């Protein structure tokens, strides 16, 4: 995949939002781990993909106008067999959308130590800024996030992680295993490098990223491109 070319073609086609599937494909290309994923259309294709990936799987509706997927019922978690794939598929096809519908079949990821949020926004004055936080209630309620202007160094990435209030959750709080901090540092550096090299990227939202004792998995992502001038 030539990332610069993919982004340029998207903008030319007037599509400035990449689907979750496309966003994660791009992240995988820069070395960020994602659950195995397959894009399908028909029910038979969807069942075949689920069997190939191996149960349990997750089915999600990919359509340009469905953005907050869980709000509209577009995420079906922990599907354990062929029959469940069939009924989840039928439910997803009932969701209202004006766009072309596809299904992302993906491996159901193991439960993480915690969910993380990694993002990037473009500041009118300073350009690309990276964001890091712990997912769920901590981010939404306490606004417990850290920011740095890109490009960042390894030292900056470590500071971003350590300065949030929720850091103890990553550091073996209450007997939980310690999260793989190096994997988070590595991911922040990869995102920094990506956005510095590709000015077409306006916004990125990796939400959530599942963090483990060893490694991490980005289970949802959205990339927004700058509009064609
Ligand atoms: P939304 O568009 O609503 O943000 P997500 O793709 O983030 O939808 O899915 C909603 C939630 O479902 C996630 O926050 C995560 O907890 C869970 N989830 C999504 N994909 C997976 C997966 N592949 N494995 C395990 N859990 C998942
Ligand atoms: Mg999400």
Short mmCIF file of C-alpha atoms and ligand atoms in Angstrom, two decimals:
data_model
loop_
_atom_site.label_atom_id
_atom_site.label_comp_id
_atom_site.label_asym_id
_atom_site.label_seq_id
_atom_site.Cartn_x
_atom_site.Cartn_y
_atom_site.Cartn_z
CA UNK A 1 0.00 0.00 0.00
CA UNK A 2 1.32 3.44 -0.96
CA UNK A 3 -0.24 5.55 1.78
CA UNK A 4 0.34 8.94 0.13
CA UNK A 5 -1.33 7.70 -3.06
CA UNK A 6 -4.29 6.15 -1.22
CA UNK A 7 -4.93 9.44 0.60
CA UNK A 8 -4.58 11.51 -2.55
CA UNK A 9 -7.06 9.31 -4.43
CA UNK A 10 -9.58 9.53 -1.59
CA UNK A 11 -9.43 13.33 -1.58
CA UNK A 12 -9.70 13.45 -5.39
CA UNK A 13 -12.85 11.29 -5.14
CA UNK A 14 -14.26 13.77 -2.62
CA UNK A 15 -14.23 11.20 0.22
CA UNK A 16 -12.70 12.80 3.26
CA UNK A 17 -13.67 10.18 5.85
CA UNK A 18 -12.06 6.75 5.79
CA UNK A 19 -14.20 3.92 7.14
CA UNK A 20 -13.06 1.98 10.18
CA UNK A 21 -11.91 -0.82 7.88
CA UNK A 22 -9.83 1.52 5.70
CA UNK A 23 -8.46 3.44 8.68
CA UNK A 24 -7.29 0.25 10.38
CA UNK A 25 -5.83 -1.10 7.13
CA UNK A 26 -3.70 2.04 7.00
CA UNK A 27 -2.66 1.69 10.64
CA UNK A 28 -1.67 -1.92 10.03
CA UNK A 29 0.48 -0.72 7.15
CA UNK A 30 2.52 1.47 9.54
CA UNK A 31 2.94 -1.43 11.98
CA UNK A 32 0.12 -0.84 14.46
CA UNK A 33 -1.57 -4.13 15.37
CA UNK A 34 -5.30 -4.62 14.66
CA UNK A 35 -7.60 -7.65 15.01
CA UNK A 36 -7.77 -9.73 11.81
CA UNK A 37 -10.42 -8.14 9.56
CA UNK A 38 -12.25 -8.93 6.35
CA UNK A 39 -14.66 -6.86 4.27
CA UNK A 40 -17.78 -8.65 2.97
CA UNK A 41 -21.12 -7.97 1.29
CA UNK A 42 -23.32 -11.05 1.16
CA UNK A 43 -24.37 -13.29 4.04
CA UNK A 44 -22.46 -16.25 2.59
CA UNK A 45 -19.28 -14.17 2.30
CA UNK A 46 -19.73 -12.98 5.87
CA UNK A 47 -20.11 -16.53 7.22
CA UNK A 48 -17.11 -17.71 5.22
CA UNK A 49 -14.99 -14.80 6.54
CA UNK A 50 -16.04 -15.50 10.13
CA UNK A 51 -15.06 -19.16 9.79
CA UNK A 52 -11.73 -18.20 8.25
CA UNK A 53 -10.93 -15.71 11.02
CA UNK A 54 -12.13 -18.07 13.74
CA UNK A 55 -14.80 -17.53 16.43
CA UNK A 56 -15.55 -15.48 18.40
CA UNK A 57 -15.87 -12.62 15.89
CA UNK A 58 -17.32 -9.11 15.74
CA UNK A 59 -19.50 -7.85 12.88
CA UNK A 60 -19.72 -4.12 12.17
CA UNK A 61 -21.63 -2.23 9.53
CA UNK A 62 -19.36 -0.11 7.33
CA UNK A 63 -21.30 2.70 5.63
CA UNK A 64 -20.12 6.24 5.02
CA UNK A 65 -23.05 7.80 6.87
CA UNK A 66 -22.85 5.52 9.93
CA UNK A 67 -20.25 7.17 12.15
CA UNK A 68 -21.01 6.36 15.79
CA UNK A 69 -21.58 2.69 15.15
CA UNK A 70 -22.71 1.47 18.59
CA UNK A 71 -25.35 4.23 18.81
CA UNK A 72 -27.15 2.76 15.80
CA UNK A 73 -26.61 -0.91 16.67
CA UNK A 74 -23.90 -1.31 14.03
CA UNK A 75 -21.52 -3.28 16.30
CA UNK A 76 -22.25 -6.95 17.07
CA UNK A 77 -19.78 -8.33 19.61
CA UNK A 78 -18.80 -11.86 20.63
CA UNK A 79 -20.47 -13.84 17.84
CA UNK A 80 -19.80 -17.49 18.52
CA UNK A 81 -21.11 -19.51 15.58
CA UNK A 82 -22.46 -19.53 12.04
CA UNK A 83 -26.11 -19.11 13.12
CA UNK A 84 -25.25 -16.02 15.18
CA UNK A 85 -23.39 -14.57 12.18
CA UNK A 86 -26.53 -15.00 10.09
CA UNK A 87 -28.84 -13.20 12.51
CA UNK A 88 -26.30 -10.43 13.24
CA UNK A 89 -25.95 -9.92 9.47
CA UNK A 90 -29.74 -9.57 9.12
CA UNK A 91 -29.85 -7.01 11.95
CA UNK A 92 -27.02 -4.95 10.41
CA UNK A 93 -28.76 -4.89 7.03
CA UNK A 94 -31.86 -3.36 8.67
CA UNK A 95 -29.92 -0.28 9.83
CA UNK A 96 -30.92 2.81 7.90
CA UNK A 97 -28.23 4.23 5.61
CA UNK A 98 -28.10 6.07 2.29
CA UNK A 99 -24.60 4.78 1.55
CA UNK A 100 -23.26 1.51 0.25
CA UNK A 101 -23.28 -1.10 3.03
CA UNK A 102 -20.43 -3.46 3.73
CA UNK A 103 -19.62 -5.64 6.71
CA UNK A 104 -16.34 -5.70 8.58
CA UNK A 105 -15.86 -9.15 10.05
CA UNK A 106 -13.17 -9.04 12.71
CA UNK A 107 -11.61 -11.17 15.38
CA UNK A 108 -13.08 -10.54 18.84
CA UNK A 109 -10.10 -9.20 20.81
CA UNK A 110 -9.32 -10.47 24.33
CA UNK A 111 -10.29 -8.24 27.23
CA UNK A 112 -7.58 -5.60 27.77
CA UNK A 113 -6.10 -4.19 30.99
CA UNK A 114 -7.88 -1.01 29.93
CA UNK A 115 -9.02 0.82 26.80
CA UNK A 116 -6.93 3.74 25.53
CA UNK A 117 -7.66 6.64 23.21
CA UNK A 118 -5.02 7.92 20.84
CA UNK A 119 -5.89 10.81 18.59
CA UNK A 120 -4.62 13.57 16.37
CA UNK A 121 -6.20 16.92 15.58
CA UNK A 122 -4.95 19.73 13.41
CA UNK A 123 -4.46 22.99 15.27
CA UNK A 124 -4.92 26.08 13.09
CA UNK A 125 -1.77 27.63 14.56
CA UNK A 126 0.51 24.71 15.50
CA UNK A 127 -0.48 22.02 13.00
CA UNK A 128 -0.86 18.36 13.97
CA UNK A 129 -1.30 17.69 17.70
CA UNK A 130 -1.35 14.23 19.28
CA UNK A 131 -3.66 13.21 22.09
CA UNK A 132 -3.44 10.35 24.58
CA UNK A 133 -5.85 9.19 27.27
CA UNK A 134 -7.40 6.22 29.00
CA UNK A 135 -10.72 5.27 27.42
CA UNK A 136 -14.21 5.22 28.81
CA UNK A 137 -15.41 7.28 31.72
CA UNK A 138 -11.97 8.73 32.52
CA UNK A 139 -11.70 10.51 29.21
CA UNK A 140 -15.32 11.59 28.95
CA UNK A 141 -15.90 12.72 32.51
CA UNK A 142 -12.50 13.80 33.78
CA UNK A 143 -10.99 15.00 30.50
CA UNK A 144 -7.87 13.13 31.55
CA UNK A 145 -5.83 13.49 28.36
CA UNK A 146 -2.40 14.76 27.35
CA UNK A 147 -1.42 16.67 24.19
CA UNK A 148 1.80 17.31 22.26
CA UNK A 149 2.48 19.03 18.96
CA UNK A 150 3.89 16.63 16.33
CA UNK A 151 6.56 15.55 15.63
CA UNK A 152 7.18 14.06 19.06
CA UNK A 153 10.27 12.36 20.46
CA UNK A 154 10.35 9.14 22.49
CA UNK A 155 10.77 11.31 25.58
CA UNK A 156 7.62 13.32 24.71
CA UNK A 157 5.65 10.10 24.21
CA UNK A 158 6.72 8.81 27.64
CA UNK A 159 5.76 12.11 29.25
CA UNK A 160 2.33 12.03 27.55
CA UNK A 161 1.68 8.62 29.09
CA UNK A 162 3.02 9.38 32.56
CA UNK A 163 1.33 12.76 33.03
CA UNK A 164 -2.29 11.61 32.86
CA UNK A 165 -4.05 11.14 36.22
CA UNK A 166 -5.08 7.62 35.27
CA UNK A 167 -1.45 6.46 34.86
CA UNK A 168 -1.66 4.08 37.89
CA UNK A 169 -4.21 2.03 35.88
CA UNK A 170 -1.37 1.30 33.43
CA UNK A 171 1.16 0.71 36.17
CA UNK A 172 -0.24 -2.35 37.92
CA UNK A 173 -2.96 -0.70 39.99
CA UNK A 174 -4.57 -3.07 42.54
CA UNK A 175 -2.71 -6.14 41.46
CA UNK A 176 -3.61 -5.82 37.79
CA UNK A 177 -0.77 -6.56 35.35
CA UNK A 178 1.35 -3.66 34.13
CA UNK A 179 0.47 -2.40 30.67
CA UNK A 180 3.02 -2.54 27.85
CA UNK A 181 4.11 1.12 27.98
CA UNK A 182 6.67 0.58 25.21
CA UNK A 183 3.88 -0.49 22.86
CA UNK A 184 2.05 2.79 23.56
CA UNK A 185 5.24 4.82 23.05
CA UNK A 186 5.85 3.02 19.77
CA UNK A 187 2.27 3.67 18.60
CA UNK A 188 2.44 7.39 19.46
CA UNK A 189 5.72 7.70 17.52
CA UNK A 190 4.26 5.88 14.51
CA UNK A 191 1.20 8.17 14.45
CA UNK A 192 3.44 11.21 14.80
CA UNK A 193 5.57 10.08 11.87
CA UNK A 194 2.47 9.29 9.76
CA UNK A 195 0.83 12.68 10.23
CA UNK A 196 4.04 14.65 9.73
CA UNK A 197 4.68 12.84 6.44
CA UNK A 198 1.06 13.05 5.24
CA UNK A 199 -0.31 16.56 5.53
CA UNK A 200 -3.62 15.43 3.99
CA UNK A 201 -4.58 13.86 7.33
CA UNK A 202 -6.76 16.29 9.27
CA UNK A 203 -7.89 14.17 12.20
CA UNK A 204 -7.38 10.69 13.62
CA UNK A 205 -9.26 8.87 16.33
CA UNK A 206 -8.10 5.47 17.57
CA UNK A 207 -10.88 4.70 20.03
CA UNK A 208 -10.46 2.30 21.62
CA UNK A 209 -6.99 0.82 21.60
CA UNK A 210 -6.86 -2.33 23.76
CA UNK A 211 -3.71 -2.42 25.88
CA UNK A 212 -2.26 -5.68 27.26
CA UNK A 213 0.70 -6.83 29.28
CA UNK A 214 2.29 -7.61 25.94
CA UNK A 215 1.36 -5.35 23.07
CA UNK A 216 -1.83 -3.61 22.04
CA UNK A 217 -4.60 -3.82 19.44
CA UNK A 218 -6.43 -0.93 17.80
CA UNK A 219 -10.06 -2.12 17.62
CA UNK A 220 -11.68 1.04 16.18
CA UNK A 221 -10.23 3.93 14.19
CA UNK A 222 -11.35 6.85 12.08
CA UNK A 223 -9.21 8.98 9.81
CA UNK A 224 -10.52 12.27 8.44
CA UNK A 225 -8.76 13.97 5.55
CA UNK A 226 -8.55 17.64 4.65
CA UNK A 227 -11.18 18.68 2.11
CA UNK A 228 -10.17 19.26 -1.49
CA UNK A 229 -9.35 22.94 -2.05
P1 LIG B 1 -18.11 3.01 17.77
O1 LIG B 1 -18.19 3.46 16.33
O2 LIG B 1 -19.44 3.09 18.44
O3 LIG B 1 -17.04 3.74 18.52
P2 LIG B 1 -16.48 0.60 18.09
O4 LIG B 1 -15.95 -0.01 16.84
O5 LIG B 1 -15.51 1.39 18.91
O6 LIG B 1 -17.77 1.44 17.71
O7 LIG B 1 -17.08 -0.57 18.98
C1 LIG B 1 -17.72 -0.30 20.21
C2 LIG B 1 -17.04 -1.05 21.34
O8 LIG B 1 -17.06 -2.44 21.09
C3 LIG B 1 -15.56 -0.70 21.51
O9 LIG B 1 -15.39 0.41 22.33
C4 LIG B 1 -14.99 -1.97 22.12
O10 LIG B 1 -15.16 -1.97 23.53
C5 LIG B 1 -15.85 -3.06 21.51
N1 LIG B 1 -15.17 -3.66 20.33
C6 LIG B 1 -15.17 -3.17 19.07
N2 LIG B 1 -14.47 -3.97 18.23
C7 LIG B 1 -14.01 -4.99 18.98
C8 LIG B 1 -13.20 -6.16 18.69
N3 LIG B 1 -12.74 -6.43 17.47
N4 LIG B 1 -12.93 -6.99 19.74
C9 LIG B 1 -13.41 -6.75 20.98
N5 LIG B 1 -14.15 -5.68 21.30
C10 LIG B 1 -14.46 -4.81 20.33
MG1 LIG B 2 -15.09 3.45 18.89
#
